[in-house]
Tab-separated table of C-alpha atoms and ligand atoms in Angstrom:
chain	number	residue	atom	x	y	z
A	1	MET	CA	-88.562	32.816	-121.440
A	2	ASN	CA	-88.139	29.021	-121.283
A	3	ALA	CA	-84.945	27.236	-120.298
A	4	ILE	CA	-83.768	26.559	-123.827
A	5	GLN	CA	-84.304	30.157	-124.884
A	6	ALA	CA	-82.430	31.331	-121.789
A	7	LYS	CA	-79.539	28.963	-122.568
A	8	LEU	CA	-79.378	29.999	-126.242
A	9	THR	CA	-79.404	33.670	-125.327
A	10	LYS	CA	-76.516	33.130	-123.012
A	11	ILE	CA	-74.580	31.235	-125.597
A	12	GLY	CA	-75.278	33.955	-128.144
A	13	GLU	CA	-73.796	36.489	-125.760
A	14	ARG	CA	-70.629	34.495	-125.483
A	15	PHE	CA	-70.220	34.647	-129.265
A	16	ARG	CA	-71.171	38.309	-129.247
A	17	LEU	CA	-74.072	37.832	-131.687
A	18	LYS	CA	-75.547	41.312	-132.473
A	19	GLY	CA	-79.172	42.294	-131.887
A	20	LYS	CA	-81.951	40.829	-129.775
A	21	PHE	CA	-82.649	37.102	-129.678
A	22	TYR	CA	-86.312	36.576	-130.541
A	23	ALA	CA	-86.973	33.053	-131.851
A	24	TYR	CA	-85.539	29.646	-132.214
A	25	SER	CA	-86.408	26.283	-133.723
A	26	VAL	CA	-84.933	22.803	-133.387
A	27	LEU	CA	-83.220	21.308	-136.437
A	28	ALA	CA	-83.945	17.630	-136.036
A	29	ASN	CA	-81.836	15.938	-138.842
A	30	GLY	CA	-78.880	14.791	-136.767
A	31	ASN	CA	-78.707	11.754	-134.512
A	32	ILE	CA	-75.844	13.060	-132.299
A	33	ASN	CA	-75.608	16.805	-131.726
A	34	THR	CA	-78.448	19.109	-130.684
A	35	THR	CA	-79.020	21.855	-133.229
A	36	TYR	CA	-81.004	25.078	-133.204
A	37	SER	CA	-81.731	27.767	-135.701
A	38	VAL	CA	-81.871	31.058	-133.837
A	39	LYS	CA	-83.124	34.474	-134.997
A	40	TYR	CA	-81.842	37.850	-133.928
A	41	ARG	CA	-83.471	41.152	-134.653
A	42	ARG	CA	-80.780	43.752	-135.204
A	43	PHE	CA	-81.216	47.306	-134.125
A	44	ASP	CA	-81.693	48.430	-137.723
A	45	GLY	CA	-84.743	46.189	-137.876
A	46	THR	CA	-83.165	43.382	-140.042
A	47	VAL	CA	-83.322	39.775	-138.994
A	48	LYS	CA	-80.253	37.493	-138.991
A	49	SER	CA	-80.255	33.786	-138.243
A	50	TYR	CA	-77.522	31.601	-136.940
A	51	VAL	CA	-77.128	27.889	-136.194
A	52	ILE	CA	-76.240	27.137	-132.535
A	53	GLN	CA	-75.200	23.584	-131.762
A	54	ARG	CA	-74.479	21.700	-128.587
A	55	ILE	CA	-71.823	19.111	-129.237
A	56	ASN	CA	-72.635	15.662	-127.936
A	57	GLY	CA	-70.009	15.007	-125.281
A	58	TYR	CA	-70.782	11.353	-124.965
A	59	VAL	CA	-69.908	10.780	-128.670
A	60	PHE	CA	-67.154	13.402	-128.940
A	61	LYS	CA	-64.740	13.066	-126.086
A	62	ASN	CA	-62.560	16.035	-127.167
A	63	PRO	CA	-64.670	18.851	-128.648
A	64	ALA	CA	-61.674	21.255	-128.615
A	65	GLU	CA	-59.834	19.010	-131.017
A	66	ILE	CA	-62.890	18.776	-133.283
A	67	MET	CA	-63.092	22.483	-133.437
A	68	GLU	CA	-59.362	22.792	-134.255
A	69	ASN	CA	-59.927	20.370	-137.164
A	70	ILE	CA	-62.917	22.425	-138.292
A	71	GLU	CA	-60.988	25.619	-138.183
A	72	GLY	CA	-58.255	24.200	-140.365
A	73	VAL	CA	-60.599	22.426	-142.823
A	74	THR	CA	-62.945	25.328	-143.374
A	75	GLU	CA	-60.062	27.751	-143.896
A	76	HIS	CA	-58.472	25.363	-146.396
A	77	ILE	CA	-61.754	25.091	-148.321
A	78	ARG	CA	-62.305	28.831	-148.205
A	79	SER	CA	-58.915	29.411	-149.742
A	80	LYS	CA	-59.918	27.281	-152.727
A	81	VAL	CA	-63.402	28.320	-153.606
A	82	PRO	CA	-64.285	31.370	-155.703
A	83	LYS	CA	-65.127	34.580	-153.879
A	84	GLY	CA	-68.751	34.850	-153.060
A	85	LYS	CA	-69.338	31.092	-152.799
A	86	ILE	CA	-71.004	30.093	-149.571
A	87	THR	CA	-68.741	28.398	-146.971
A	88	LEU	CA	-69.177	27.364	-143.449
A	89	ARG	CA	-68.191	30.020	-140.994
A	90	PHE	CA	-67.846	29.517	-137.248
A	91	HIS	CA	-68.146	32.415	-134.820
A	92	HIS	CA	-65.549	33.155	-132.241
A	93	THR	CA	-65.847	34.159	-128.575
A	94	GLU	CA	-64.029	37.078	-127.071
A	95	ASP	CA	-60.970	34.957	-126.388
A	96	GLY	CA	-60.779	33.813	-129.992
A	97	LYS	CA	-62.161	30.330	-129.669
A	98	ASN	CA	-64.692	28.826	-132.098
A	99	TYR	CA	-66.543	27.089	-129.173
A	100	CYS	CA	-67.376	27.734	-125.600
A	101	GLN	CA	-68.228	25.639	-122.579
A	102	ASP	CA	-71.253	26.312	-120.393
A	103	GLU	CA	-71.507	25.967	-116.616
A	104	ASP	CA	-72.681	22.360	-116.980
A	105	GLY	CA	-69.543	21.455	-119.053
A	106	HIS	CA	-71.306	21.250	-122.369
A	107	TYR	CA	-69.623	22.494	-125.507
A	108	TRP	CA	-71.321	24.870	-127.844
A	109	ARG	CA	-70.575	26.407	-131.299
A	110	VAL	CA	-72.246	28.919	-133.586
A	111	MET	CA	-72.207	29.023	-137.375
A	112	ASN	CA	-73.807	30.804	-140.201
A	113	ASP	CA	-77.322	29.746	-141.129
A	114	VAL	CA	-77.436	29.121	-144.889
A	115	ASP	CA	-80.726	29.762	-146.628
A	116	SER	CA	-81.166	26.379	-148.286
A	117	VAL	CA	-83.032	23.112	-148.432
A	118	THR	CA	-81.953	19.571	-147.420
A	119	PHE	CA	-83.194	16.172	-148.418
A	120	ASN	CA	-83.652	12.912	-146.623
A	121	VAL	CA	-85.523	10.445	-148.886
A	122	CYS	CA	-84.921	11.990	-152.255
A	123	ASN	CA	-86.403	10.876	-155.613
A	124	ASP	CA	-84.946	13.583	-157.764
A	125	MET	CA	-82.041	12.298	-159.781
A	126	ASP	CA	-80.573	15.701	-160.436
A	127	ILE	CA	-80.439	16.374	-156.717
A	128	LEU	CA	-78.763	12.990	-156.117
A	129	ARG	CA	-76.201	13.614	-158.863
A	130	ASN	CA	-75.519	17.070	-157.370
A	131	ALA	CA	-75.107	15.461	-153.910
A	132	GLY	CA	-72.495	13.106	-155.435
A	133	LYS	CA	-70.725	16.081	-157.033
A	134	ALA	CA	-70.713	17.916	-153.696
A	135	PHE	CA	-69.166	15.056	-151.701
A	136	GLY	CA	-66.705	14.340	-154.523
A	137	GLU	CA	-65.698	17.925	-154.748
A	138	PHE	CA	-65.275	18.121	-150.950
A	139	GLN	CA	-62.920	15.232	-151.060
A	140	MET	CA	-60.898	16.766	-153.865
A	141	GLN	CA	-60.699	20.147	-152.060
A	142	LEU	CA	-59.085	18.353	-149.132
A	143	SER	CA	-56.885	16.080	-151.283
A	144	ASP	CA	-53.799	18.304	-150.464
A	145	TYR	CA	-54.733	18.830	-146.816
A	146	ASN	CA	-52.060	17.600	-144.528
A	147	ALA	CA	-53.684	14.693	-142.674
A	148	GLU	CA	-51.151	15.042	-139.939
A	149	ASN	CA	-52.881	18.261	-138.965
A	150	LEU	CA	-56.111	16.420	-138.179
A	151	HIS	CA	-56.960	15.019	-134.794
A	152	VAL	CA	-58.704	11.686	-134.955
A	153	THR	CA	-62.011	12.721	-133.426
A	154	ILE	CA	-63.383	9.144	-133.166
A	155	PRO	CA	-60.647	6.455	-133.349
A	156	ASP	CA	-61.482	3.569	-135.744
A	157	PHE	CA	-64.700	5.285	-136.854
A	158	HIS	CA	-64.960	3.217	-140.025
A	159	ASN	CA	-62.873	0.289	-138.919
A	160	THR	CA	-65.611	-2.154	-139.676
A	161	LYS	CA	-63.613	-5.115	-138.404
A	162	LYS	CA	-63.126	-3.514	-134.993
A	163	ARG	CA	-66.770	-2.376	-134.875
A	164	LEU	CA	-67.880	-5.997	-135.472
A	165	GLU	CA	-65.528	-7.303	-132.813
A	166	LYS	CA	-67.016	-4.859	-130.353
A	167	PHE	CA	-70.468	-5.814	-131.519
A	168	PHE	CA	-69.953	-9.523	-130.697
A	169	GLU	CA	-68.322	-8.660	-127.397
A	170	ASP	CA	-71.475	-6.724	-126.471
A	171	VAL	CA	-73.674	-9.578	-127.629
A	172	GLU	CA	-71.733	-11.846	-125.360
A	173	ALA	CA	-72.061	-9.430	-122.379
A	174	ASP	CA	-75.732	-8.735	-123.048
A	175	PRO	CA	-75.851	-5.889	-120.497
A	176	CYS	CA	-79.592	-5.098	-120.906
A	177	GLY	CA	-80.926	-8.592	-121.502
A	178	ARG	CA	-81.969	-7.610	-124.990
A	179	VAL	CA	-79.998	-10.216	-126.957
A	180	ALA	CA	-82.587	-13.041	-126.893
A	181	GLU	CA	-85.102	-11.015	-128.838
A	182	VAL	CA	-82.692	-10.062	-131.646
A	183	MET	CA	-81.063	-13.403	-132.491
A	184	PRO	CA	-82.118	-13.350	-136.165
A	185	GLU	CA	-80.484	-9.961	-136.655
A	186	ILE	CA	-77.319	-11.054	-134.882
A	187	ASP	CA	-77.126	-14.160	-137.008
A	188	SER	CA	-77.542	-12.110	-140.113
A	189	ILE	CA	-74.606	-9.840	-139.082
A	190	ARG	CA	-72.529	-12.943	-138.172
A	191	SER	CA	-73.121	-14.370	-141.629
A	192	MET	CA	-71.826	-11.130	-143.236
A	193	ARG	CA	-68.910	-10.590	-140.806
A	194	ARG	CA	-66.095	-11.879	-142.907
A	195	PHE	CA	-67.272	-10.103	-146.031
A	196	ALA	CA	-67.687	-6.846	-144.150
A	197	SER	CA	-64.117	-6.973	-142.816
A	198	LYS	CA	-62.633	-7.109	-146.351
A	199	LEU	CA	-62.313	-3.376	-146.796
A	200	THR	CA	-60.602	-2.896	-143.419
A	201	GLU	CA	-58.142	-5.657	-144.468
A	202	LEU	CA	-57.401	-3.786	-147.700
A	203	GLN	CA	-56.811	-0.664	-145.700
A	204	GLU	CA	-54.541	-2.420	-143.222
A	205	SER	CA	-52.488	-3.919	-146.008
A	206	GLY	CA	-52.028	-0.428	-147.528
A	207	LYS	CA	-53.477	-1.509	-150.977
A	208	VAL	CA	-55.955	1.435	-150.885
A	209	PRO	CA	-54.856	4.944	-150.067
A	210	LEU	CA	-55.853	6.885	-146.943
A	211	ARG	CA	-57.413	10.178	-147.917
A	212	VAL	CA	-58.899	13.072	-145.969
A	213	THR	CA	-62.572	12.054	-145.963
A	214	HIS	CA	-65.820	13.422	-144.581
A	215	ASN	CA	-67.008	10.151	-143.018
A	216	ASP	CA	-70.609	11.050	-142.495
A	217	THR	CA	-71.963	11.588	-146.023
A	218	LYS	CA	-75.729	11.490	-145.574
A	219	ILE	CA	-77.285	13.694	-148.309
A	220	ASN	CA	-78.846	15.858	-145.577
A	221	ASN	CA	-75.256	16.991	-144.933
A	222	VAL	CA	-75.357	18.843	-148.220
A	223	LEU	CA	-77.189	22.150	-148.335
A	224	PHE	CA	-78.924	22.911	-151.624
A	225	ASP	CA	-80.074	26.156	-153.266
A	226	LYS	CA	-83.860	26.318	-152.844
A	227	LYS	CA	-84.478	27.462	-156.382
A	228	THR	CA	-81.808	25.909	-158.539
A	229	GLY	CA	-81.091	22.608	-156.659
A	230	GLU	CA	-77.400	23.370	-156.941
A	231	PRO	CA	-75.330	22.149	-154.014
A	232	LEU	CA	-74.221	25.136	-151.863
A	233	VAL	CA	-72.046	23.662	-149.135
A	234	VAL	CA	-71.212	20.460	-147.294
A	235	ILE	CA	-71.845	20.535	-143.569
A	236	ASP	CA	-71.216	18.437	-140.452
A	237	LEU	CA	-67.444	18.390	-140.338
A	238	ASP	CA	-67.035	16.622	-136.969
A	239	THR	CA	-65.739	13.433	-138.482
A	240	VAL	CA	-63.389	14.792	-141.128
A	241	MET	CA	-60.474	12.382	-140.639
A	242	PRO	CA	-58.184	10.156	-142.714
A	243	GLY	CA	-60.364	7.443	-144.343
A	244	LEU	CA	-61.245	5.768	-147.493
A	245	ALA	CA	-63.023	7.230	-150.538
A	246	MET	CA	-65.203	4.173	-150.502
A	247	HIS	CA	-66.461	5.037	-147.046
A	248	ASP	CA	-67.742	8.389	-148.180
A	249	PHE	CA	-69.207	6.945	-151.355
A	250	GLY	CA	-70.709	3.998	-149.524
A	251	ASP	CA	-72.279	5.874	-146.657
A	252	ALA	CA	-73.890	8.266	-149.086
A	253	ILE	CA	-75.319	5.357	-151.092
A	254	ARG	CA	-76.568	3.662	-147.984
A	255	PHE	CA	-78.599	6.719	-147.131
A	256	ALA	CA	-79.495	8.258	-150.498
A	257	ALA	CA	-80.096	5.248	-152.731
A	258	ASN	CA	-82.388	3.545	-150.201
A	259	THR	CA	-86.039	3.600	-151.451
A	260	ALA	CA	-87.031	4.449	-147.864
A	261	ALA	CA	-85.821	6.348	-144.825
A	262	GLU	CA	-82.907	4.804	-142.822
A	263	ASP	CA	-85.342	4.028	-139.993
A	264	GLU	CA	-88.328	2.772	-142.039
A	265	PRO	CA	-90.178	0.209	-139.924
A	266	ASP	CA	-92.035	-1.348	-142.969
A	267	LEU	CA	-89.286	-3.461	-144.497
A	268	THR	CA	-91.266	-4.053	-147.663
A	269	LYS	CA	-90.454	-0.397	-148.552
A	270	VAL	CA	-86.768	-0.831	-148.090
A	271	SER	CA	-84.530	-1.560	-151.096
A	272	LEU	CA	-81.575	-0.293	-153.127
A	273	ASP	CA	-82.726	1.903	-156.025
A	274	LEU	CA	-80.158	1.374	-158.779
A	275	GLY	CA	-81.316	4.485	-160.589
A	276	LYS	CA	-80.457	6.587	-157.493
A	277	PHE	CA	-77.239	4.609	-157.130
A	278	LYS	CA	-76.252	5.554	-160.681
A	279	ALA	CA	-77.190	9.178	-160.303
A	280	PHE	CA	-75.101	9.616	-157.113
A	281	SER	CA	-72.255	7.652	-158.661
A	282	GLU	CA	-72.172	9.854	-161.777
A	283	GLY	CA	-71.794	12.974	-159.617
A	284	PHE	CA	-69.250	11.564	-157.233
A	285	ILE	CA	-67.112	9.950	-159.901
A	286	SER	CA	-67.244	13.009	-162.159
A	287	GLN	CA	-65.274	14.878	-159.521
A	288	THR	CA	-62.934	12.133	-158.177
A	289	ALA	CA	-62.222	9.849	-161.194
A	290	GLY	CA	-58.850	11.498	-161.938
A	291	ALA	CA	-57.640	10.737	-158.428
A	292	LEU	CA	-59.094	7.358	-157.691
A	293	THR	CA	-57.095	4.188	-158.272
A	294	ASP	CA	-58.511	1.218	-160.085
A	295	LEU	CA	-58.819	-0.699	-156.798
A	296	GLU	CA	-60.712	2.175	-155.272
A	297	ILE	CA	-63.082	2.206	-158.248
A	298	GLY	CA	-63.373	-1.554	-158.072
A	299	THR	CA	-64.343	-1.415	-154.366
A	300	MET	CA	-66.938	1.326	-154.345
A	301	ALA	CA	-69.794	-1.210	-154.309
A	302	LEU	CA	-67.969	-3.052	-151.511
A	303	GLY	CA	-67.869	0.235	-149.628
A	304	ALA	CA	-71.635	0.647	-149.897
A	305	LEU	CA	-72.393	-2.786	-148.569
A	306	THR	CA	-69.679	-2.599	-145.876
A	307	ILE	CA	-70.901	0.654	-144.496
A	308	THR	CA	-74.465	-0.569	-144.509
A	309	ILE	CA	-73.532	-3.676	-142.460
A	310	GLU	CA	-71.324	-1.516	-140.286
A	311	LEU	CA	-74.172	0.791	-139.468
A	312	ALA	CA	-76.609	-2.170	-138.869
A	313	SER	CA	-74.167	-3.400	-136.295
A	314	ARG	CA	-73.753	0.022	-134.707
A	315	PHE	CA	-77.532	0.545	-134.379
A	316	LEU	CA	-78.020	-2.939	-133.063
A	317	ASP	CA	-75.037	-2.566	-130.708
A	318	ASP	CA	-76.550	0.570	-129.313
A	319	TYR	CA	-79.857	-1.173	-128.825
A	320	ILE	CA	-78.220	-4.085	-127.035
A	321	THR	CA	-76.165	-1.743	-124.807
A	322	GLY	CA	-79.023	0.558	-123.818
A	323	ASP	CA	-79.332	3.310	-126.466
A	324	LYS	CA	-76.553	5.541	-125.229
A	325	TYR	CA	-75.007	6.720	-128.533
A	326	PHE	CA	-77.715	7.634	-131.067
A	327	LYS	CA	-80.611	9.851	-130.168
A	328	THR	CA	-83.818	7.864	-130.296
A	329	ASN	CA	-87.403	9.087	-130.783
A	330	TYR	CA	-89.132	6.017	-129.347
A	331	GLU	CA	-88.406	2.740	-127.557
A	332	GLY	CA	-86.851	0.322	-129.991
A	333	HIS	CA	-85.886	2.945	-132.511
A	334	ASN	CA	-82.342	1.629	-132.818
A	335	LEU	CA	-83.666	-1.895	-133.457
A	336	VAL	CA	-85.926	-0.546	-136.248
A	337	ARG	CA	-82.931	1.281	-137.728
A	338	ALA	CA	-80.769	-1.915	-137.599
A	339	ARG	CA	-83.497	-4.022	-139.249
A	340	CYS	CA	-83.820	-1.442	-141.996
A	341	GLN	CA	-80.046	-1.434	-142.670
A	342	LEU	CA	-80.012	-5.214	-142.730
A	343	LYS	CA	-82.820	-5.335	-145.207
A	344	LEU	CA	-80.942	-2.819	-147.403
A	345	ALA	CA	-77.755	-4.816	-147.080
A	346	GLU	CA	-79.531	-8.006	-148.274
A	347	ASP	CA	-80.897	-6.097	-151.343
A	348	MET	CA	-77.392	-4.676	-152.027
A	349	TRP	CA	-76.042	-8.204	-151.867
A	350	ASP	CA	-78.522	-9.289	-154.569
A	351	LYS	CA	-77.561	-6.252	-156.717
A	352	TYR	CA	-73.868	-6.356	-156.017
A	353	GLU	CA	-72.678	-7.150	-159.577
A	354	GLN	CA	-75.007	-4.451	-161.009
A	355	MET	CA	-73.581	-1.899	-158.536
A	356	GLU	CA	-69.997	-2.760	-159.591
A	357	GLN	CA	-70.992	-2.655	-163.278
A	358	ILE	CA	-72.600	0.766	-162.975
A	359	VAL	CA	-69.552	2.257	-161.239
A	360	SER	CA	-67.096	0.857	-163.650
A	361	SER	CA	-69.120	1.972	-166.692
A	362	ILE	CA	-69.165	5.505	-165.277
A	363	ALA	CA	-65.494	5.546	-164.330
A	364	TYR	CA	-64.239	4.006	-167.526
A	365	LYS	CA	-67.005	5.522	-169.749
A	366	LYS	CA	-67.809	2.108	-171.245
B	401	GN1	C1	-74.749	9.915	-137.102
B	401	GN1	O1	-74.152	13.159	-136.975
B	401	GN1	P1	-75.261	12.455	-137.763
B	401	GN1	O2	-76.531	12.356	-137.079
B	401	GN1	O3	-75.380	13.038	-139.135
B	401	GN1	C2	-73.405	9.220	-137.027
B	401	GN1	C3	-73.129	8.547	-138.382
B	401	GN1	C4	-74.266	7.652	-138.807
B	401	GN1	C5	-75.561	8.421	-138.739
B	401	GN1	C6	-76.777	7.533	-139.075
B	401	GN1	C7	-70.526	10.763	-135.272
B	401	GN1	O4	-74.689	10.950	-137.988
B	401	GN1	O5	-71.952	7.816	-138.365
B	401	GN1	O6	-74.013	7.172	-140.076
B	401	GN1	O7	-75.784	8.988	-137.472
B	401	GN1	N1	-72.392	10.076	-136.669
B	401	GN1	C8	-71.500	9.789	-135.680
B	401	GN1	O8	-77.894	8.346	-139.245
B	401	GN1	O9	-71.451	8.691	-135.135
B	402	MG	MG1	-72.604	13.766	-138.285
């Protein structure tokens, strides 16, 4: 038995999973937590799988608060969906907690493993429309959730203005001596700084409403039915917090309407696909149009560009400060990610009016 197996077996015991642990695999989609699919053979011979996840303690300073949020949010959603629909379910330990801490101080949780498929770069417009529907529906399910019951798991998570302030402080400090090699990228972020702060300013002035949002709407956070392509359930609820509808829309576009992966090194492959943009928008707006204000609809494109610049700055910031936040697969991975986001942002800039026009034609059925 290797060390990971031994650890997972121990965690399974804490959550009283039934049967005998016999296999695991790593689920590598996330950039933050460490996720495993584990299989148990039950004594009647059937096999049951679960997802076991180690919460990243560097990113999430208070896992107990996250798990309290998740308990409330999943219960709320369960109370709204028809019986039989798949929802996320977290297992509990003997003392009734939906997480446990190991002897090294790491936090772990266990949830149901849903038989499903996920997408990264996706060229199927129906899937993209369905992803939009899923995130739009998710937001509507939580529209009556009392935001005061939510802990803020990462303060100022999509406060782009603050993110950029921190970015330029880190550029100034240059703790790893990496700034000199990324001057063009820094200049590019500097040139977009004022524009990228606009949405934060609208939020600060109260002109756009705070809603309960997902805040991490990559399409691989939607699980789809393998056969029908229907969305089954939205996952990764760590960052459910008060936020803007445009953040959820924008982050999804950033990821799903890119012609390439978010860490594509060949920048000639990176651009905004307006067909994908339209498909996702149709799904998202079909669910949310009744609730969104005109200003929200009018700033969806701004949300997409803002979140793309924000993430470029976050990846580059992590590179400059020594790759402590995002998991990386190779030296310079965060720089590659940042360059990809900057290229995408430039293309979004060129297609900005078209993005606005597409959103408005869907929302107002012109
Ligand atoms: C992280 O958790 P994961 O890997 O889905 C990050 C997001 C970024 C994303 C970029 C808590 O998402 O904000 O958009 O990487 N999550 C957190 O891939 O920082
Ligand atoms: Mg996440």
